[in-house]
Every structure is written in C-alpha cells, then in structure tokens.
Coordinates of C-alpha atoms in Angstrom, one line a residue:
Chain A
X10 CA -2.0 -17.6 -9.4
X11 CA -4.7 -15.4 -8.0
X12 CA -6.0 -12.1 -9.4
X13 CA -7.0 -8.9 -7.7
X14 CA -10.0 -7.1 -9.2
X15 CA -10.7 -3.4 -8.7
X16 CA -13.3 -1.1 -10.2
X17 CA -11.9 0.8 -13.2
X18 CA -12.9 4.2 -11.9
X19 CA -14.7 6.0 -9.0
X20 CA -15.7 9.6 -8.6
X21 CA -16.8 11.7 -5.6
X22 CA -17.1 15.3 -4.5
X23 CA -14.6 17.1 -2.3
X24 CA -15.3 16.5 1.4
X25 CA -17.1 13.2 0.8
X26 CA -15.9 9.6 1.5
X27 CA -15.1 7.1 -1.1
X28 CA -14.3 3.4 -0.9
X29 CA -12.3 1.4 -3.4
X30 CA -12.6 -2.4 -3.4
X31 CA -10.1 -5.1 -4.3
X32 CA -11.4 -8.6 -4.6
X33 CA -9.1 -11.7 -4.5
X34 CA -10.1 -14.4 -7.0
X35 CA -8.8 -17.4 -5.2
X36 CA -7.2 -18.1 -1.8
X37 CA -8.1 -16.2 1.3
X38 CA -7.7 -12.4 1.3
X39 CA -6.4 -12.8 4.8
X40 CA -3.6 -15.2 3.9
X41 CA -1.3 -12.4 2.8
X42 CA -1.2 -8.7 3.6
X43 CA -2.8 -6.2 1.2
X44 CA -1.1 -2.9 0.3
X45 CA -2.5 0.2 -1.5
X46 CA -0.4 2.5 -3.6
X47 CA -1.3 5.9 -5.0
X48 CA 0.1 7.0 -8.3
X49 CA -0.2 10.5 -9.7
X50 CA 0.5 11.1 -13.5
X51 CA 4.1 10.9 -14.3
X52 CA 5.2 9.8 -10.9
X53 CA 6.2 6.6 -9.2
X54 CA 3.7 4.9 -6.9
X55 CA 3.7 5.6 -3.2
X56 CA 2.3 3.6 -0.4
X57 CA -0.8 4.8 1.4
X58 CA -1.6 1.6 3.2
X59 CA 0.5 -1.5 4.0
X60 CA -0.2 -4.7 5.9
X61 CA -4.0 -4.4 5.3
X62 CA -4.5 -1.3 7.5
X63 CA -1.2 0.4 8.4
X64 CA -0.4 3.9 7.4
X65 CA 3.1 5.0 6.6
X66 CA 4.3 8.1 8.4
X67 CA 3.2 11.1 6.5
X68 CA 0.0 9.6 5.1
X69 CA -3.0 11.4 6.6
X70 CA -5.5 9.5 8.7
X71 CA -8.1 10.2 6.1
X72 CA -6.8 7.1 4.4
X73 CA -7.7 3.7 6.0
X74 CA -7.6 0.1 4.9
X75 CA -9.5 -3.0 5.8
X76 CA -10.2 -6.6 4.7
X77 CA -13.4 -8.6 4.7
X78 CA -13.1 -12.3 4.7
X79 CA -16.8 -12.8 3.8
X80 CA -16.4 -11.1 0.5
X81 CA -12.7 -12.0 0.1
X82 CA -11.9 -8.4 -0.5
X83 CA -9.9 -5.5 0.8
X84 CA -11.0 -1.9 0.8
X85 CA -9.3 1.5 0.8
X86 CA -11.4 4.3 2.2
X87 CA -10.6 7.9 1.8
X88 CA -12.6 10.4 3.9
X89 CA -12.8 14.2 3.6
X90 CA -11.8 14.0 0.0
X91 CA -9.4 16.6 -1.4
X92 CA -8.7 17.5 -5.0
X93 CA -5.1 16.3 -4.4
X94 CA -6.4 12.8 -3.8
X95 CA -7.2 12.5 -7.4
X96 CA -4.9 9.7 -8.7
X97 CA -4.8 6.1 -9.6
X98 CA -4.9 3.6 -6.8
X99 CA -3.5 0.0 -6.9
X100 CA -4.0 -2.8 -4.4
X101 CA -1.2 -5.4 -4.2
X102 CA -0.7 -8.7 -2.5
X103 CA 1.6 -11.7 -2.8
X104 CA 2.1 -15.4 -2.1
X105 CA 5.2 -17.4 -1.7
X106 CA 6.2 -17.0 -5.4
X107 CA 4.3 -14.2 -6.9
X108 CA 3.4 -10.6 -6.4
X109 CA 0.0 -9.4 -7.8
X110 CA -1.3 -6.0 -8.5
X111 CA -4.9 -5.1 -9.0
X112 CA -5.7 -3.4 -12.3
X113 CA -5.9 0.0 -10.7
X114 CA -8.8 2.5 -10.0
X115 CA -8.9 6.0 -11.3
X116 CA -10.2 8.3 -8.5
X117 CA -11.8 11.5 -9.8
X118 CA -12.6 14.2 -7.2
X119 CA -15.0 16.7 -8.7
Chain B
X4 CA 17.3 9.2 3.3
X5 CA 16.5 6.1 1.3
X6 CA 16.9 6.7 -2.5
X7 CA 16.7 4.4 -5.5
X8 CA 18.2 6.1 -8.6
X9 CA 17.7 4.4 -11.9
X10 CA 19.6 4.7 -15.2
X11 CA 18.3 6.8 -18.1
X12 CA 15.9 6.2 -20.9
X13 CA 16.7 3.6 -23.5
X14 CA 15.5 3.1 -27.1
X15 CA 16.0 -0.4 -28.4
X16 CA 15.2 -2.4 -31.6
X17 CA 13.0 -5.5 -31.5
X18 CA 15.1 -8.5 -30.6
X19 CA 17.7 -6.5 -28.7
X20 CA 18.4 -6.6 -24.9
X21 CA 18.2 -3.8 -22.3
X22 CA 19.9 -3.6 -18.9
X23 CA 18.5 -1.1 -16.4
X24 CA 20.3 -0.2 -13.2
X25 CA 19.0 0.9 -9.8
X26 CA 21.5 2.4 -7.3
X27 CA 20.4 2.3 -3.7
X28 CA 21.6 4.7 -1.0
X29 CA 20.6 5.6 2.6
X30 CA 20.2 2.1 3.9
X31 CA 22.0 -1.3 4.3
X32 CA 21.5 -2.7 0.8
X33 CA 21.7 -6.4 1.8
X34 CA 18.9 -6.0 4.4
X35 CA 16.2 -5.8 1.8
X36 CA 15.0 -7.3 -1.5
X37 CA 14.5 -5.4 -4.7
X38 CA 11.6 -6.0 -7.1
X39 CA 11.2 -4.7 -10.6
X40 CA 7.8 -3.5 -11.8
X41 CA 6.8 -2.2 -15.2
X42 CA 4.0 0.0 -16.5
X43 CA 3.1 0.1 -20.2
X44 CA 1.8 3.4 -21.5
X45 CA -1.7 4.0 -20.1
X46 CA -1.7 0.6 -18.3
X47 CA -1.4 -0.7 -14.8
X48 CA 1.5 -2.0 -12.8
X49 CA 3.0 -5.4 -13.6
X50 CA 5.4 -7.2 -11.3
X51 CA 8.4 -8.6 -13.1
X52 CA 10.3 -10.3 -10.4
X53 CA 12.4 -10.0 -7.2
X54 CA 15.9 -10.5 -6.0
X55 CA 17.2 -10.8 -2.5
X56 CA 20.1 -8.4 -2.1
X57 CA 21.2 -10.6 0.9
X58 CA 21.8 -13.9 -0.9
X59 CA 20.9 -13.2 -4.6
X60 CA 17.9 -15.5 -4.7
X61 CA 15.5 -14.6 -7.4
X62 CA 11.8 -15.1 -8.2
X63 CA 10.6 -14.2 -11.7
X64 CA 7.1 -13.7 -13.0
X65 CA 6.1 -16.7 -15.0
X66 CA 5.4 -14.8 -18.3
X67 CA 9.0 -13.4 -18.3
X68 CA 10.8 -16.6 -17.3
X69 CA 13.7 -17.1 -19.7
X70 CA 13.8 -13.5 -20.9
X71 CA 14.7 -11.7 -17.7
X72 CA 17.6 -11.8 -15.3
X73 CA 18.0 -9.8 -12.1
X74 CA 21.3 -9.3 -10.4
X75 CA 22.9 -7.2 -7.7
X76 CA 26.3 -5.8 -7.0
X77 CA 26.6 -5.4 -3.3
X78 CA 29.9 -3.5 -3.6
X79 CA 28.1 -0.6 -5.2
X80 CA 24.6 -1.2 -3.8
X81 CA 23.2 -1.5 -7.3
X82 CA 20.5 -3.8 -8.7
X83 CA 20.2 -4.6 -12.3
X84 CA 17.4 -5.9 -14.5
X85 CA 18.2 -7.3 -18.0
X86 CA 15.4 -8.1 -20.4
X87 CA 16.2 -9.9 -23.7
X88 CA 14.5 -10.5 -27.0
X89 CA 12.7 -7.3 -26.7
X90 CA 9.3 -6.8 -28.4
X91 CA 7.2 -3.8 -29.0
X92 CA 4.9 -4.7 -26.0
X93 CA 7.9 -4.4 -23.7
X94 CA 7.7 -0.7 -24.2
X95 CA 7.1 0.6 -20.7
X96 CA 8.4 2.5 -17.7
X97 CA 10.5 0.2 -15.6
X98 CA 10.6 0.8 -11.8
X99 CA 12.8 -0.8 -9.2
X100 CA 11.2 -0.9 -5.7
X101 CA 12.6 -1.9 -2.3
X102 CA 10.9 -4.9 -0.7
X103 CA 10.3 -4.5 3.0
X104 CA 11.5 -8.0 3.6
X105 CA 15.0 -9.4 3.1
X106 CA 14.3 -13.0 2.1
X107 CA 10.7 -13.3 1.0
X108 CA 8.2 -11.4 -1.2
X109 CA 6.3 -8.6 0.5
X110 CA 5.4 -5.1 -0.3
X111 CA 7.3 -2.0 -1.5
X112 CA 8.2 1.0 0.6
X113 CA 10.5 3.0 -1.7
X114 CA 10.5 3.2 -5.5
X115 CA 13.0 4.4 -8.1
X116 CA 12.0 7.3 -10.5
X117 CA 11.4 4.9 -13.4
X118 CA 13.2 4.3 -16.6
X119 CA 11.4 4.5 -20.0
X120 CA 12.3 1.7 -22.3
X121 CA 11.0 2.2 -25.9
X122 CA 11.2 -0.8 -28.3
X123 CA 10.8 0.4 -31.9
X124 CA 12.2 -0.5 -35.2

C-alpha cells in the first residue's frame, strides 16, 4: 500500500496564496486521481477538488489542484485567502483495492 | 437532493459489536458505491472499506479484515457497517460516503453527518 504525506500545518494571511502538498510514497501520483477535502470542526468533509484538478459546483475558483510527476506529488492551491478557508484539508487517492487519505493539513488564516 | 442520514450515537463496552446505518435518498442507490470512513478524536480520516450497492461486492481495509462487515438493503436504500470485538481505539466518528463510481473504488461526493461510537467500560 502507498501512503500520502501532507504537512501538518500551514498558515498565511488573508488575501494571500497558500499551497498544500501531498506526496505519494510509492507508485505514480498520476496513476490514480487525487481528491482534496475540506473539513471544518464538527462537520463532515466536503470535496473542494476531485480528479486532480476539477472543482465541484459551488466551490470558488480560488481553489485549484494539480499534480507533479517529477516530485510524485499533488498540490492544492488556495488564492485570495479568506478567514472562512481556515479548516483541515485532506488529500485522498486510491488503487484497485485500497483508498488512502493523507494525514491532513491544518490551514490557519491569520 | 442527495442525502445520507446516519443512525445515532452509540456507547458500547469493549468486546461488543456496533452496527451503524446510512439511509440514502435523492438518487438511484444501486448506481453508486458506499464507503465507510472513521475519524478518531483529534485524528485524521481513515478509510474502512467499500461496498458496491449494485452487486454487494466489498473491499475492506486490511487492518479491519475479520472485524468489519458492510451490507446494503436495496429495498430501503440503506447501507450498514458492523464492527465487532470493539476496542477503546475504535472510539471515533464513523461516516458513510457515496463513491462516485458504481463498481470500483474512487472518490466521495456526498457524506453522511457522522455517527459517534464510544467504546468504554
């Protein structure tokens, strides 16, 4: 089984841009889609990015996703940060028999 | 609109079993899979397994093999997750989530509200 590694926490000021990384331990990051979920305290996760770089309807275009085969990682970028973006963010991928979540990144907007 | 409504909180003793339900509405139940994901207090998300609502095929996380069973009742559009031989480290919020694919693992587009299971003597 592969693992997905995320930074434990990131912080940035309102209006700025932040990028959260998600590195796959084995196998190609491009072999299966990567998703990103936002989770606020006391709530279920919601999707902000699916299939590497697709935004569900209702998610603002300040959220974008990408993958980089050279570093075998995926990234979630949030531009024009708002205080409401403060939350935990999880990357997720899968293979034929397993679903894997990253450990989560706590985003602080201060 | 798509909704997944889970059963209420449970308190169980070590060694007991728990069965959590997840009632789906607003879509054709058999056109998607259902995964179960848990989150221990202050911890991250852990995938437990998946069931195809179309044919009942399952895929369980290796660490839970032998202790977990996932089933569906297509007549009521309800998915169930039973966890046996409960331990204190099974204390968590348990979520059901709709898989965007019918027959294979994928990602999740709708989630239940979560069910807190507390294991304590």
